[in-house]
């Protein structure tokens, strides 16, 4: 390619790319964030809107990122500069900052999952789940697990795209699928599981009309698919023009949705069969980490085994997402400053690890960071990507998305670009309006709580 790089890294196989992209998408967002968002948004109403958002907005936006990344063969800043000029390059910086910000608190939550998994082996789940979570989510323990998790993430990213990220994803992602499906089958055997299913699967009309549920569903779809932060763009920059991107994006989106949906089939029956629904809808970020350990504890030995697997699955999902987040920033540092991978990764990880110490010791701050990055930055990022693909570079997008695609998908490409031009931006503007209001309210609440 004309990018000037001597030997750009690349994925070794199509399955490797798809699993790495799916690994980035499938993470804490699918199990932790999805469950608490779904219970806040009234269960089934949220789930239904989330599917709609994934299909109508998620897949086209993912394709926009794929198209931009593969066309430029560069990371976000360089890619946007090359394709659309210096003004757009600034958007790339926003992406990089967003990824760093998400990783800083994401790693903290991942640290909790690792701690719960270890504790389930060495001493089981504690009697008072709420008090235990308060301990896990504060103090030096939380910092230590956060730093430990960052170290593992760093080790994988240092190893590179093919021998680090691709290799780890090829093993861990299938393992995660098996665990989550196994857990869902087990959850179906619980007495009283039906109550959970009915909340999760039967939408109420009143909630379907609530704009805040719409906004939350859209933001969750973007977060869960890792969109709006240049992550999919970066991964696609390691692709050749022979790959069928529309087919890959569809597989990634369905995989991501599938894991979130099946996780809900675990979480809701467990919570409702034990009458713990209050614990989930009361608090937000901590919900799952209080309700589920409480449930596992009350199940004795079975709960310890099930809990162990549950938290292993969460930790696995978190690792493959965290490596993607770190990769985006690292690869950008490599591209922009011409530093070697190992140094770039270590420096980036150090900054992010330091940044994460604050949310590790302050749960409210963590919740706020998740609102700002996950609901605001992401939505802005997604809007800019759709404008870039649909309005600035529609011809390039049509060409790029068709390259390597099967005849069926080649016929869809003009439609996809039209969706990016006419449908996605107005819808996201509406979402953004509500996101702004929600984020401002959250900042005010945080300032009020802190002051
Ligand atoms: N999709 C990830 C999850 O569901 C979280 C995430 C959001 C992410 N944006 C990202 C991961 C960018 C990698 C890159 O847990």
Coordinates of C-alpha atoms and ligand atoms in Angstrom, one line a residue:
X1 CA 0.0 0.0 0.0
X2 CA 1.0 3.6 -0.4
X3 CA 1.0 4.3 3.3
X4 CA 4.7 4.2 3.5
X5 CA 5.0 1.6 6.2
X6 CA 7.5 -1.0 5.4
X7 CA 5.9 -4.1 6.8
X8 CA 2.5 -3.5 8.4
X9 CA 1.2 -6.2 10.6
X10 CA -1.7 -8.3 9.5
X11 CA -4.2 -10.9 10.6
X12 CA -3.2 -14.4 9.6
X13 CA -6.7 -15.7 8.8
X14 CA -10.2 -14.6 8.3
X15 CA -11.3 -16.5 11.4
X16 CA -8.6 -14.7 13.3
X17 CA -9.9 -11.3 12.3
X18 CA -13.5 -12.2 13.0
X19 CA -12.7 -13.6 16.4
X20 CA -10.5 -10.7 17.3
X21 CA -13.2 -8.2 16.3
X22 CA -15.8 -10.3 18.1
X23 CA -13.4 -10.5 21.0
X24 CA -13.3 -6.7 21.1
X25 CA -17.0 -6.5 20.9
X26 CA -17.9 -9.3 23.4
X27 CA -16.9 -8.2 26.8
X28 CA -18.0 -6.7 30.0
X29 CA -20.5 -4.8 27.9
X30 CA -22.4 -7.9 27.0
X31 CA -22.7 -9.4 30.5
X32 CA -22.3 -6.6 33.0
X33 CA -23.4 -3.5 31.2
X34 CA -26.1 -5.2 29.2
X35 CA -27.8 -6.8 32.2
X36 CA -27.9 -3.7 34.3
X37 CA -29.0 -1.5 31.3
X38 CA -31.7 -4.1 30.5
X39 CA -33.0 -4.1 34.0
X40 CA -33.0 -0.3 34.2
X41 CA -34.8 -0.1 30.8
X42 CA -37.5 -2.5 31.8
X43 CA -36.1 -5.8 30.5
X44 CA -37.7 -6.9 27.3
X45 CA -38.5 -3.4 26.0
X46 CA -34.8 -2.6 26.2
X47 CA -33.8 -6.0 24.7
X48 CA -36.1 -5.5 21.7
X49 CA -34.9 -2.0 21.0
X50 CA -31.3 -3.2 21.4
X51 CA -31.7 -5.7 18.6
X52 CA -33.2 -3.1 16.4
X53 CA -30.4 -0.7 17.0
X54 CA -27.8 -3.4 16.5
X55 CA -29.2 -4.2 13.0
X56 CA -30.2 -0.8 11.8
X57 CA -27.4 1.3 13.2
X58 CA -24.7 -1.1 14.5
X59 CA -23.9 -3.1 11.4
X60 CA -23.8 0.0 9.0
X61 CA -21.5 1.9 11.4
X62 CA -19.3 -1.1 11.9
X63 CA -19.0 -1.3 8.1
X64 CA -18.1 2.4 7.9
X65 CA -15.3 1.8 10.4
X66 CA -14.2 -1.3 8.5
X67 CA -14.2 0.5 5.2
X68 CA -12.2 3.5 6.6
X69 CA -9.6 1.3 8.3
X70 CA -8.9 -1.0 5.4
X71 CA -8.9 1.7 2.8
X72 CA -6.3 3.8 4.8
X73 CA -4.3 0.8 6.2
X74 CA -3.6 3.2 9.1
X75 CA -4.8 3.8 12.7
X76 CA -7.6 6.4 13.3
X77 CA -5.6 9.6 13.3
X78 CA -3.5 8.8 10.3
X79 CA -6.5 7.1 8.5
X80 CA -8.7 10.2 8.9
X81 CA -5.9 12.5 7.9
X82 CA -5.1 10.4 4.8
X83 CA -8.7 10.0 3.7
X84 CA -10.3 13.3 4.7
X85 CA -7.6 15.8 5.6
X86 CA -6.2 17.4 8.7
X87 CA -9.4 18.7 10.2
X88 CA -10.8 15.1 10.4
X89 CA -7.5 13.9 11.9
X90 CA -8.5 15.7 15.1
X91 CA -11.5 13.3 15.4
X92 CA -8.9 10.6 15.5
X93 CA -7.5 12.1 18.7
X94 CA -10.9 12.0 20.3
X95 CA -11.1 8.3 19.5
X96 CA -7.7 7.6 21.1
X97 CA -8.6 9.5 24.2
X98 CA -12.0 7.7 24.4
X99 CA -10.3 4.3 24.1
X100 CA -7.8 5.2 26.8
X101 CA -10.6 6.5 29.1
X102 CA -12.7 3.4 28.6
X103 CA -9.8 1.1 29.2
X104 CA -8.9 2.9 32.5
X105 CA -12.2 2.0 34.2
X106 CA -12.8 -1.1 32.1
X107 CA -9.7 -2.6 33.6
X108 CA -10.9 -1.8 37.1
X109 CA -14.2 -3.8 36.6
X110 CA -12.2 -6.6 34.9
X111 CA -10.1 -6.6 38.1
X112 CA -13.2 -7.2 40.1
X113 CA -14.2 -10.2 37.9
X114 CA -10.8 -11.7 38.3
X115 CA -10.9 -11.3 42.1
X116 CA -14.4 -12.9 42.3
X117 CA -13.2 -15.8 40.2
X118 CA -10.2 -16.4 42.4
X119 CA -12.2 -15.9 45.6
X120 CA -14.8 -18.4 44.5
X121 CA -12.1 -21.1 44.5
X122 CA -10.2 -20.2 47.6
X123 CA -13.1 -19.3 49.9
X124 CA -16.4 -19.2 48.2
X125 CA -18.8 -16.3 48.0
X126 CA -19.3 -14.2 51.1
X127 CA -22.5 -14.0 53.1
X128 CA -23.0 -10.3 52.8
X129 CA -22.6 -9.6 49.1
X130 CA -23.2 -5.9 49.3
X131 CA -20.5 -5.3 52.0
X132 CA -18.1 -7.5 50.1
X133 CA -18.6 -5.6 46.9
X134 CA -17.9 -2.4 48.8
X135 CA -14.6 -3.8 49.8
X136 CA -13.8 -5.2 46.3
X137 CA -14.5 -1.9 44.6
X138 CA -12.4 0.3 46.8
X139 CA -9.0 0.6 48.4
X140 CA -5.7 -1.0 47.6
X141 CA -7.2 -4.3 46.6
X142 CA -9.1 -2.8 43.8
X143 CA -6.0 -0.9 42.6
X144 CA -3.9 -4.1 42.8
X145 CA -6.3 -6.2 40.7
X146 CA -6.7 -3.3 38.2
X147 CA -2.9 -3.1 37.8
X148 CA -2.6 -6.9 37.5
X149 CA -5.2 -7.0 34.8
X150 CA -3.5 -4.2 32.9
X151 CA -0.2 -6.1 33.1
X152 CA -1.8 -9.2 31.4
X153 CA -3.4 -7.0 28.7
X154 CA -0.1 -5.4 28.1
X155 CA 1.7 -8.7 27.7
X156 CA -0.7 -9.8 25.0
X157 CA -0.6 -6.5 23.0
X158 CA 3.2 -6.5 23.2
X159 CA 3.2 -9.8 21.4
X160 CA 1.6 -8.2 18.4
X161 CA -1.5 -8.6 16.2
X162 CA -1.0 -12.1 14.9
X163 CA 0.9 -13.9 17.7
X164 CA -0.7 -12.0 20.5
X165 CA -4.2 -10.7 19.8
X166 CA -5.2 -13.2 17.1
X167 CA -3.8 -16.3 19.0
X168 CA -5.5 -15.4 22.3
X169 CA -8.8 -14.6 20.6
X170 CA -8.9 -17.9 18.7
X171 CA -8.7 -19.9 22.0
X172 CA -10.6 -17.7 24.4
X173 CA -13.6 -16.7 22.4
X174 CA -14.9 -20.3 21.8
X175 CA -14.2 -21.1 25.4
X176 CA -16.4 -18.1 26.4
X177 CA -19.2 -19.2 24.1
X178 CA -19.3 -22.7 25.7
X179 CA -19.3 -21.4 29.2
X180 CA -22.1 -18.9 28.6
X181 CA -24.3 -21.4 26.9
X182 CA -23.6 -24.0 29.6
X183 CA -24.6 -21.4 32.2
X184 CA -27.8 -20.6 30.4
X185 CA -28.8 -24.3 30.2
X186 CA -28.2 -24.6 33.9
X187 CA -30.2 -21.4 34.7
X188 CA -33.2 -22.9 32.9
X189 CA -33.3 -25.6 35.6
X190 CA -33.8 -23.2 38.4
X191 CA -37.1 -23.1 40.2
X192 CA -38.9 -19.8 39.4
X193 CA -36.8 -19.1 36.4
X194 CA -40.0 -18.3 34.4
X195 CA -40.4 -15.0 36.3
X196 CA -37.0 -13.9 35.0
X197 CA -37.7 -15.0 31.5
X198 CA -41.0 -13.1 31.4
X199 CA -39.4 -9.8 32.5
X200 CA -36.6 -10.4 30.1
X201 CA -38.6 -11.5 27.1
X202 CA -42.1 -9.8 27.2
X203 CA -41.8 -6.1 26.3
X204 CA -44.2 -3.7 27.8
X205 CA -45.7 -1.1 25.5
X206 CA -45.3 1.8 28.0
X207 CA -41.5 1.2 28.2
X208 CA -41.2 0.9 24.4
X209 CA -42.4 4.5 24.2
X210 CA -39.9 5.9 26.6
X211 CA -37.2 7.9 24.7
X212 CA -34.6 7.2 27.5
X213 CA -34.9 3.5 26.8
X214 CA -34.3 4.1 23.1
X215 CA -31.3 6.2 23.9
X216 CA -29.9 3.6 26.3
X217 CA -30.5 0.8 23.8
X218 CA -28.6 2.7 21.0
X219 CA -25.7 3.6 23.3
X220 CA -25.5 0.1 24.5
X221 CA -25.4 -1.2 21.0
X222 CA -22.5 1.1 20.1
X223 CA -20.6 0.3 23.3
X224 CA -21.2 -3.4 22.9
X225 CA -20.1 -3.5 19.3
X226 CA -17.0 -1.3 20.2
X227 CA -18.1 1.4 17.8
X228 CA -17.4 5.1 17.7
X229 CA -13.8 4.8 19.1
X230 CA -11.9 3.7 16.0
X231 CA -11.4 0.2 17.3
X232 CA -13.0 -1.6 14.4
X233 CA -11.3 0.9 12.1
X234 CA -7.9 -0.1 13.6
X235 CA -8.6 -3.9 13.3
X236 CA -9.7 -3.5 9.7
X237 CA -6.5 -1.6 8.9
X238 CA -4.8 -5.0 9.3
X239 CA -7.0 -6.6 6.6
X240 CA -6.4 -7.3 2.9
X241 CA -8.8 -6.3 0.2
X242 CA -9.7 -9.9 -0.4
X243 CA -11.8 -10.1 2.8
X244 CA -15.6 -10.0 2.7
X245 CA -16.2 -7.2 5.2
X246 CA -20.0 -7.0 5.0
X247 CA -20.2 -10.7 5.8
X248 CA -17.7 -10.4 8.6
X249 CA -19.5 -7.4 10.2
X250 CA -22.7 -9.3 10.2
X251 CA -21.1 -12.3 11.9
X252 CA -19.4 -10.1 14.5
X253 CA -22.7 -8.2 15.2
X254 CA -24.7 -11.4 15.6
X255 CA -22.1 -13.0 17.8
X256 CA -22.0 -10.0 20.0
X257 CA -25.8 -9.9 20.2
X258 CA -25.9 -13.6 20.8
X259 CA -23.5 -13.5 23.8
X260 CA -25.4 -10.6 25.3
X261 CA -28.7 -12.3 24.8
X262 CA -27.6 -15.6 26.2
X263 CA -26.0 -13.8 29.2
X264 CA -29.4 -12.3 29.9
X265 CA -30.8 -15.9 29.9
X266 CA -28.3 -16.6 32.7
X267 CA -28.7 -13.4 34.7
X268 CA -32.4 -12.8 34.7
X269 CA -33.5 -16.4 35.8
X270 CA -30.9 -16.4 38.5
X271 CA -31.9 -13.0 39.9
X272 CA -35.6 -13.6 39.8
X273 CA -35.6 -17.2 41.0
X274 CA -33.8 -15.9 44.1
X275 CA -35.9 -12.7 44.4
X276 CA -32.9 -10.4 44.0
X277 CA -34.4 -8.0 41.4
X278 CA -34.1 -5.1 43.8
X279 CA -30.3 -5.4 44.0
X280 CA -30.0 -5.1 40.3
X281 CA -32.2 -2.1 39.6
X282 CA -31.1 -0.1 42.7
X283 CA -27.5 0.5 42.0
X284 CA -26.0 0.6 38.5
X285 CA -22.4 -0.3 38.0
X286 CA -22.3 -2.6 41.0
X287 CA -25.6 -4.4 40.4
X288 CA -24.3 -7.6 38.9
X289 CA -21.5 -7.8 41.3
X290 CA -23.8 -7.8 44.3
X291 CA -26.8 -9.7 43.1
X292 CA -25.1 -12.6 41.4
X293 CA -22.5 -13.4 44.1
X294 CA -25.4 -13.2 46.6
X295 CA -27.3 -15.7 44.5
X296 CA -24.3 -18.0 44.1
X297 CA -23.6 -17.9 47.8
X298 CA -27.1 -19.1 48.6
X299 CA -26.7 -22.1 46.3
X300 CA -23.9 -23.6 48.2
X301 CA -21.3 -25.8 46.4
X302 CA -23.2 -25.6 43.1
X303 CA -23.1 -21.8 43.3
X304 CA -19.4 -21.9 43.8
X305 CA -18.8 -23.9 40.6
X306 CA -21.3 -21.9 38.6
X307 CA -20.0 -18.6 40.0
X308 CA -16.5 -19.6 39.1
X309 CA -17.4 -20.2 35.5
X310 CA -19.5 -17.1 35.3
X311 CA -16.7 -14.9 36.5
X312 CA -14.1 -16.7 34.3
X313 CA -16.4 -15.9 31.3
X314 CA -16.6 -12.3 32.3
X315 CA -12.8 -12.0 32.8
X316 CA -12.2 -13.7 29.4
X317 CA -14.5 -11.3 27.7
X318 CA -12.8 -8.4 29.4
X319 CA -9.3 -9.5 28.3
X320 CA -10.2 -9.7 24.7
X321 CA -11.9 -6.3 24.8
X322 CA -9.1 -4.7 26.8
X323 CA -6.5 -5.9 24.3
X324 CA -8.5 -4.2 21.6
X325 CA -8.7 -1.0 23.6
X326 CA -5.0 -1.0 24.3
X327 CA -4.2 -1.9 20.7
X328 CA -6.0 1.1 19.3
X329 CA -4.0 3.5 21.4
X330 CA -0.7 1.6 21.0
X331 CA -1.1 1.2 17.3
X332 CA -1.8 4.9 17.0
X333 CA 1.3 5.7 18.9
X334 CA 3.3 3.4 16.7
X335 CA 1.9 5.0 13.5
X336 CA 2.1 8.6 14.7
X337 CA 5.5 8.6 16.4
X338 CA 7.3 5.6 14.7
X339 CA 8.1 4.0 18.1
X340 CA 8.4 0.2 18.4
X341 CA 5.4 -1.9 19.5
X342 CA 6.8 -2.9 22.8
X343 CA 7.7 0.6 23.9
X344 CA 4.5 2.1 22.6
X345 CA 2.4 -0.5 24.4
X346 CA 4.2 -0.2 27.7
X347 CA 4.0 3.6 27.7
X348 CA 0.4 3.6 26.9
X349 CA -0.5 0.9 29.5
X350 CA 1.4 2.9 32.1
X351 CA -0.6 6.0 31.5
X352 CA -3.9 4.2 31.4
X353 CA -3.1 2.2 34.5
X354 CA -2.3 5.4 36.4
X355 CA -5.5 7.0 35.1
X356 CA -7.5 3.9 36.4
X357 CA -6.4 4.3 40.0
X358 CA -9.0 7.0 40.5
X359 CA -12.1 5.0 39.4
X360 CA -10.6 2.0 41.2
X361 CA -11.0 3.8 44.5
X362 CA -14.2 5.7 43.7
X363 CA -17.2 3.9 42.5
X364 CA -19.2 7.0 41.7
X365 CA -16.4 8.3 39.5
X366 CA -16.3 5.0 37.7
X367 CA -20.0 5.3 37.0
X368 CA -19.5 8.8 35.8
X369 CA -16.6 7.8 33.5
X370 CA -18.8 5.1 32.0
X371 CA -21.6 7.6 31.3
X372 CA -19.2 10.2 29.7
X373 CA -17.3 7.7 27.6
X374 CA -19.9 5.1 27.0
X375 CA -22.9 7.3 26.4
X376 CA -21.5 10.6 25.2
X377 CA -18.1 10.2 23.5
X378 CA -19.2 7.0 21.8
X379 CA -22.4 8.6 20.4
X380 CA -20.4 11.6 19.1
X381 CA -17.8 9.3 17.6
X382 CA -20.5 7.2 15.9
X383 CA -22.1 10.3 14.5
X384 CA -18.9 11.6 13.0
X385 CA -18.1 8.2 11.5
X386 CA -21.4 8.0 9.8
X387 CA -21.1 11.6 8.5
X388 CA -17.6 10.8 7.2
X389 CA -18.7 7.6 5.5
X390 CA -22.0 8.8 4.2
X391 CA -21.3 12.4 3.2
X392 CA -17.5 13.0 2.8
X393 CA -16.4 9.7 1.3
X394 CA -19.5 7.8 0.0
X395 CA -17.8 6.8 -3.3
X396 CA -14.7 5.5 -1.5
X397 CA -16.9 3.6 0.9
X398 CA -18.9 2.0 -1.9
X399 CA -15.7 0.9 -3.6
X400 CA -14.0 -0.3 -0.4
X401 CA -17.0 -2.3 1.0
X402 CA -17.6 -4.0 -2.3
X403 CA -14.0 -5.2 -2.6
X404 CA -13.8 -8.8 -1.6
X405 CA -17.5 -9.0 -0.9
X406 CA -19.7 -11.8 -2.3
X407 CA -22.2 -10.9 -5.1
X408 CA -25.0 -10.7 -2.6
X409 CA -23.2 -8.2 -0.4
X410 CA -22.0 -6.3 -3.4
X411 CA -25.6 -5.6 -4.2
X412 CA -26.3 -4.4 -0.7
X413 CA -23.3 -2.0 -0.6
X414 CA -25.1 1.0 -2.2
X415 CA -28.0 0.5 0.3
X416 CA -25.6 0.4 3.2
X417 CA -23.9 3.6 2.2
X418 CA -27.4 5.2 1.7
X419 CA -28.3 4.1 5.2
X420 CA -25.1 5.7 6.5
X421 CA -26.0 8.9 4.6
X422 CA -29.7 9.4 5.2
X423 CA -30.8 7.3 8.1
X424 CA -28.0 7.0 10.6
X425 CA -27.0 10.6 11.2
X426 CA -30.5 12.0 12.0
X427 CA -31.3 9.1 14.3
X428 CA -28.0 9.6 16.1
X429 CA -28.6 13.3 16.5
X430 CA -31.8 12.5 18.4
X431 CA -29.9 9.9 20.5
X432 CA -27.2 12.5 21.1
X433 CA -29.7 15.0 22.3
X434 CA -31.0 12.6 25.0
X435 CA -27.5 11.4 25.8
X436 CA -26.3 15.0 26.4
X437 CA -29.2 15.6 28.8
X438 CA -28.5 12.3 30.6
X439 CA -24.8 12.9 30.9
X440 CA -25.3 16.5 32.2
X441 CA -27.7 15.1 34.8
X442 CA -25.2 12.5 35.7
X443 CA -22.4 15.1 36.1
X444 CA -24.7 17.3 38.2
X445 CA -25.6 14.3 40.4
X446 CA -21.9 13.4 40.8
X447 CA -20.9 17.0 41.7
X448 CA -23.8 17.2 44.1
X449 CA -22.9 13.8 45.7
X450 CA -19.2 14.8 46.0
X451 CA -19.8 18.3 47.3
Ligands
LIG1 N1 -17.4 -3.7 23.3 C1 -16.7 -3.8 24.6 C2 -17.6 -4.6 25.5 O1 -18.7 -4.9 25.2 C3 -16.4 -2.5 25.2 C4 -15.8 -1.5 24.3 C5 -16.4 -0.3 23.9 C6 -14.6 -1.6 23.5 N2 -15.6 0.3 23.0 C7 -14.5 -0.4 22.7 C8 -13.7 -2.6 23.4 C9 -13.5 -0.2 21.9 C10 -12.7 -2.4 22.5 C11 -12.6 -1.2 21.8 O2 -17.3 -4.9 26.6

